[in-house]
Amino acid sequence: EAGVTQFPSHSVIEKGQTVTLRCDPISGHDNLYWYRRVMGKEIKFLLHFVKESKQDESGMPNNRFLAERTGGTYSTLKVQPAELEDSGVYFCASSQDYGETQYFGPGTRLLVL
Amino acid sequence: GESVGLHLPTLSVQEGDNSIINCAYSNSASDYFIWYKQESGKGPQFIIDIRSNMDKRQGQRVTVLLNKTVKHLSLQIAATQPGDSAVYFCAESKYQGGKLIFGQGTELSVKP
């Protein structure tokens, strides 16, 4: 069974540009989570989807971040416009049912110059 | 690498020895705890989890201990191997399935 996949693996953009990260959860997993680790900090929660609905978006830092999960399958996280402090690693995780273990993808390493 | 700028506690052990990685958690209302292992360039990989109604849980070569009185979690790895070298994160949640709150991580280095 394929694990959580994320695309791209790396992205280097300039401040002010837009970047869209994609996450494909494990097939059949209704729950999808986004986390990130910015330089010097811990991994922090961004938001949680149950199917296509946002269950908890309390970790989204500001309105420059937009997450979608149309159709309840893959999810995208768009940063527009990107700022220097957005640099870090963005992880996606999924779980089959609510209350089950979250399995992480390999992450997207974002560098904003 | 991903750890640049993040000064992680480090633990260095000899191959074959047992390792103990400690973690203090913040919220006494947390009900679910989990350990992840992260190798360079990869995402966190699930190791073992425990609910707050337990104080010990064992897996293959790993044991998690939970002390709710002092809000302390530990991961014990028996007969540590070079492949165990990684950064280990503990995480807590108010309930299983909720958002995870991660600790800063501990870097384990296994000397052959």
GROMACS .gro file of C-alpha atoms in nm:
model
  225
    1GLU     CA    1   0.000   0.000   0.000
    2ALA     CA    2   0.139   0.341  -0.096
    3GLY     CA    3   0.204   0.584   0.186
    4VAL     CA    4   0.128   0.952   0.203
    5THR     CA    5   0.290   1.132  -0.088
    6GLN     CA    6   0.374   1.498  -0.121
    7PHE     CA    7   0.471   1.711  -0.418
    8PRO     CA    8   0.704   1.880  -0.478
    9SER     CA    9   0.977   1.745  -0.253
   10HIS     CA   10   1.158   2.080  -0.269
   11SER     CA   11   1.057   2.429  -0.376
   12VAL     CA   12   1.266   2.745  -0.393
   13ILE     CA   13   1.077   3.065  -0.461
   14GLU     CA   14   1.122   3.436  -0.417
   15LYS     CA   15   0.944   3.644  -0.160
   16GLY     CA   16   0.608   3.756  -0.293
   17GLN     CA   17   0.559   3.458  -0.522
   18THR     CA   18   0.295   3.192  -0.486
   19VAL     CA   19   0.357   2.826  -0.412
   20THR     CA   20   0.113   2.536  -0.404
   21LEU     CA   21   0.194   2.219  -0.217
   22ARG     CA   22   0.008   1.897  -0.278
   23CYS     CA   23  -0.062   1.602  -0.052
   24ASP     CA   24  -0.206   1.266  -0.152
   25PRO     CA   25  -0.316   1.074   0.156
   26ILE     CA   26  -0.318   0.700   0.190
   27SER     CA   27  -0.606   0.566  -0.017
   28GLY     CA   28  -0.927   0.552   0.183
   29HIS     CA   29  -0.807   0.783   0.457
   30ASP     CA   30  -1.073   1.041   0.535
   31ASN     CA   31  -0.860   1.244   0.775
   32LEU     CA   32  -0.586   1.465   0.639
   33TYR     CA   33  -0.361   1.692   0.841
   34TRP     CA   34  -0.108   1.960   0.752
   35TYR     CA   35   0.187   2.042   0.978
   36ARG     CA   36   0.502   2.245   0.929
   37ARG     CA   37   0.838   2.296   1.089
   38VAL     CA   38   0.996   2.632   1.034
   39MET     CA   39   1.364   2.680   1.112
   40GLY     CA   40   1.448   2.653   1.479
   41LYS     CA   41   1.099   2.551   1.583
   42GLU     CA   42   0.901   2.239   1.657
   43ILE     CA   43   0.666   2.068   1.415
   44LYS     CA   44   0.338   2.259   1.443
   45PHE     CA   45  -0.016   2.175   1.342
   46LEU     CA   46  -0.180   2.379   1.068
   47LEU     CA   47  -0.517   2.219   0.997
   48HIS     CA   48  -0.722   1.903   0.977
   49PHE     CA   49  -0.966   1.791   0.709
   50VAL     CA   50  -1.230   1.524   0.748
   51LYS     CA   51  -1.309   1.435   0.389
   52GLU     CA   52  -1.355   1.773   0.222
   53SER     CA   53  -1.449   1.965   0.536
   54LYS     CA   54  -1.214   2.162   0.758
   55GLN     CA   55  -1.244   2.009   1.103
   56ASP     CA   56  -0.985   2.229   1.273
   57GLU     CA   57  -0.792   2.514   1.116
   58SER     CA   58  -0.671   2.670   1.438
   59GLY     CA   59  -0.306   2.639   1.338
   60MET     CA   60  -0.322   2.834   1.014
   61PRO     CA   61  -0.089   3.130   1.069
   62ASN     CA   62  -0.263   3.395   0.858
   63ASN     CA   63  -0.475   3.452   0.550
   64ARG     CA   64  -0.182   3.405   0.315
   65PHE     CA   65  -0.233   3.030   0.362
   66LEU     CA   66  -0.521   2.854   0.188
   67ALA     CA   67  -0.585   2.483   0.216
   68GLU     CA   68  -0.834   2.292   0.005
   69ARG     CA   69  -0.946   1.934  -0.030
   70THR     CA   70  -1.202   1.931  -0.306
   71GLY     CA   71  -1.363   1.590  -0.345
   72GLY     CA   72  -1.213   1.467  -0.023
   73THR     CA   73  -0.910   1.305  -0.182
   74TYR     CA   74  -0.587   1.500  -0.227
   75SER     CA   75  -0.526   1.835  -0.063
   76THR     CA   76  -0.342   2.149  -0.165
   77LEU     CA   77  -0.186   2.416   0.053
   78LYS     CA   78  -0.126   2.746  -0.121
   79VAL     CA   79   0.091   3.022   0.018
   80GLN     CA   80   0.026   3.359  -0.146
   81PRO     CA   81   0.228   3.575  -0.124
   82ALA     CA   82   0.515   3.383   0.031
   83GLU     CA   83   0.727   3.551   0.296
   84LEU     CA   84   1.077   3.466   0.419
   85GLU     CA   85   0.942   3.325   0.747
   86ASP     CA   86   0.738   3.067   0.556
   87SER     CA   87   1.055   2.872   0.481
   88GLY     CA   88   1.056   2.529   0.638
   89VAL     CA   89   0.928   2.177   0.590
   90TYR     CA   90   0.558   2.119   0.531
   91PHE     CA   91   0.428   1.777   0.629
   92CYS     CA   92   0.103   1.609   0.548
   93ALA     CA   93  -0.041   1.320   0.748
   94SER     CA   94  -0.349   1.103   0.711
   95SER     CA   95  -0.552   0.857   0.912
   96GLN     CA   96  -0.826   0.622   0.809
   97ASP     CA   97  -1.083   0.694   1.075
   98TYR     CA   98  -1.101   0.964   1.336
   99GLY     CA   99  -0.904   0.850   1.634
  100GLU     CA  100  -0.650   0.644   1.448
  101THR     CA  101  -0.277   0.690   1.405
  102GLN     CA  102  -0.159   0.970   1.181
  103TYR     CA  103   0.087   0.859   0.913
  104PHE     CA  104   0.317   1.124   0.771
  105GLY     CA  105   0.442   1.196   0.424
  106PRO     CA  106   0.804   1.285   0.344
  107GLY     CA  107   0.740   1.658   0.349
  108THR     CA  108   0.794   1.947   0.111
  109ARG     CA  109   1.099   2.158   0.182
  110LEU     CA  110   1.014   2.519   0.103
  111LEU     CA  111   1.275   2.791   0.080
  112VAL     CA  112   1.164   3.150   0.031
  113LEU     CA  113   1.443   3.385  -0.079
  114GLY     CA  114   1.966   1.960   0.669
  115GLU     CA  115   1.637   2.005   0.850
  116SER     CA  116   1.802   2.036   1.190
  117VAL     CA  117   2.007   2.344   1.099
  118GLY     CA  118   1.924   2.617   1.344
  119LEU     CA  119   1.740   2.378   1.573
  120HIS     CA  120   1.959   2.279   1.864
  121LEU     CA  121   1.831   1.937   1.954
  122PRO     CA  122   1.922   1.745   2.265
  123THR     CA  123   2.144   1.460   2.160
  124LEU     CA  124   2.192   1.109   2.292
  125SER     CA  125   2.487   0.899   2.189
  126VAL     CA  126   2.486   0.527   2.264
  127GLN     CA  127   2.693   0.225   2.177
  128GLU     CA  128   2.544  -0.033   1.946
  129GLY     CA  129   2.377  -0.304   2.150
  130ASP     CA  130   2.310  -0.083   2.451
  131ASN     CA  131   1.962   0.024   2.557
  132SER     CA  132   1.852   0.381   2.484
  133ILE     CA  133   1.613   0.594   2.686
  134ILE     CA  134   1.472   0.910   2.531
  135ASN     CA  135   1.275   1.141   2.756
  136CYS     CA  136   1.004   1.392   2.690
  137ALA     CA  137   0.812   1.633   2.910
  138TYR     CA  138   0.465   1.718   2.787
  139SER     CA  139   0.275   2.033   2.857
  140ASN     CA  140  -0.095   1.966   2.891
  141SER     CA  141  -0.231   1.762   3.180
  142ALA     CA  142  -0.554   1.720   2.981
  143SER     CA  143  -0.375   1.532   2.702
  144ASP     CA  144  -0.513   1.183   2.659
  145TYR     CA  145  -0.300   1.042   2.381
  146PHE     CA  146   0.076   1.028   2.332
  147ILE     CA  147   0.285   0.908   2.042
  148TRP     CA  148   0.647   0.865   1.944
  149TYR     CA  149   0.775   0.925   1.594
  150LYS     CA  150   1.116   0.861   1.440
  151GLN     CA  151   1.245   1.090   1.169
  152GLU     CA  152   1.540   1.004   0.950
  153SER     CA  153   1.714   1.268   0.743
  154GLY     CA  154   1.510   1.371   0.442
  155LYS     CA  155   1.204   1.170   0.546
  156GLY     CA  156   0.883   1.236   0.728
  157PRO     CA  157   0.805   1.128   1.085
  158GLN     CA  158   0.752   0.753   1.108
  159PHE     CA  159   0.516   0.609   1.371
  160ILE     CA  160   0.685   0.400   1.641
  161ILE     CA  161   0.443   0.348   1.928
  162ASP     CA  162   0.157   0.522   2.104
  163ILE     CA  163  -0.014   0.511   2.443
  164ARG     CA  164  -0.338   0.636   2.593
  165SER     CA  165  -0.352   0.815   2.927
  166ASN     CA  166  -0.527   0.521   3.095
  167MET     CA  167  -0.207   0.319   3.060
  168ASP     CA  168   0.139   0.372   3.205
  169LYS     CA  169   0.335   0.130   2.990
  170ARG     CA  170   0.311  -0.020   2.645
  171GLN     CA  171   0.553  -0.246   2.466
  172GLY     CA  172   0.627  -0.299   2.102
  173GLN     CA  173   0.903  -0.475   1.920
  174ARG     CA  174   1.225  -0.360   2.091
  175VAL     CA  175   1.050  -0.042   2.210
  176THR     CA  176   0.866   0.045   2.529
  177VAL     CA  177   0.683   0.366   2.609
  178LEU     CA  178   0.636   0.473   2.970
  179LEU     CA  179   0.391   0.741   3.079
  180ASN     CA  180   0.405   0.918   3.413
  181LYS     CA  181   0.105   1.147   3.435
  182THR     CA  182   0.196   1.275   3.779
  183VAL     CA  183   0.501   1.456   3.647
  184LYS     CA  184   0.385   1.480   3.284
  185HIS     CA  185   0.672   1.271   3.157
  186LEU     CA  186   0.697   1.031   2.867
  187SER     CA  187   0.988   0.809   2.778
  188LEU     CA  188   1.084   0.580   2.494
  189GLN     CA  189   1.308   0.287   2.563
  190ILE     CA  190   1.484   0.112   2.275
  191ALA     CA  191   1.637  -0.224   2.353
  192ALA     CA  192   1.961  -0.339   2.187
  193THR     CA  193   2.002  -0.017   1.991
  194GLN     CA  194   2.118  -0.063   1.633
  195PRO     CA  195   2.283   0.178   1.386
  196GLY     CA  196   1.955   0.191   1.196
  197ASP     CA  197   1.795   0.348   1.503
  198SER     CA  198   1.999   0.665   1.450
  199ALA     CA  199   1.745   0.940   1.387
  200VAL     CA  200   1.558   1.225   1.552
  201TYR     CA  201   1.284   1.107   1.786
  202PHE     CA  202   0.977   1.319   1.854
  203CYS     CA  203   0.717   1.280   2.121
  204ALA     CA  204   0.375   1.428   2.060
  205GLU     CA  205   0.060   1.472   2.266
  206SER     CA  206  -0.302   1.524   2.184
  207LYS     CA  207  -0.621   1.584   2.380
  208TYR     CA  208  -0.765   1.282   2.206
  209GLN     CA  209  -0.653   1.030   1.946
  210GLY     CA  210  -0.725   1.183   1.610
  211GLY     CA  211  -0.687   1.539   1.727
  212LYS     CA  212  -0.408   1.773   1.639
  213LEU     CA  213  -0.068   1.663   1.762
  214ILE     CA  214   0.153   1.891   1.969
  215PHE     CA  215   0.514   1.798   1.912
  216GLY     CA  216   0.815   1.821   2.138
  217GLN     CA  217   1.141   1.957   2.004
  218GLY     CA  218   1.293   1.615   1.934
  219THR     CA  219   1.601   1.427   2.048
  220GLU     CA  220   1.876   1.320   1.813
  221LEU     CA  221   1.990   0.963   1.875
  222SER     CA  222   2.333   0.865   1.746
  223VAL     CA  223   2.437   0.499   1.761
  224LYS     CA  224   2.808   0.424   1.755
  225PRO     CA  225   2.907   0.091   1.599
   0.00000   0.00000   0.00000
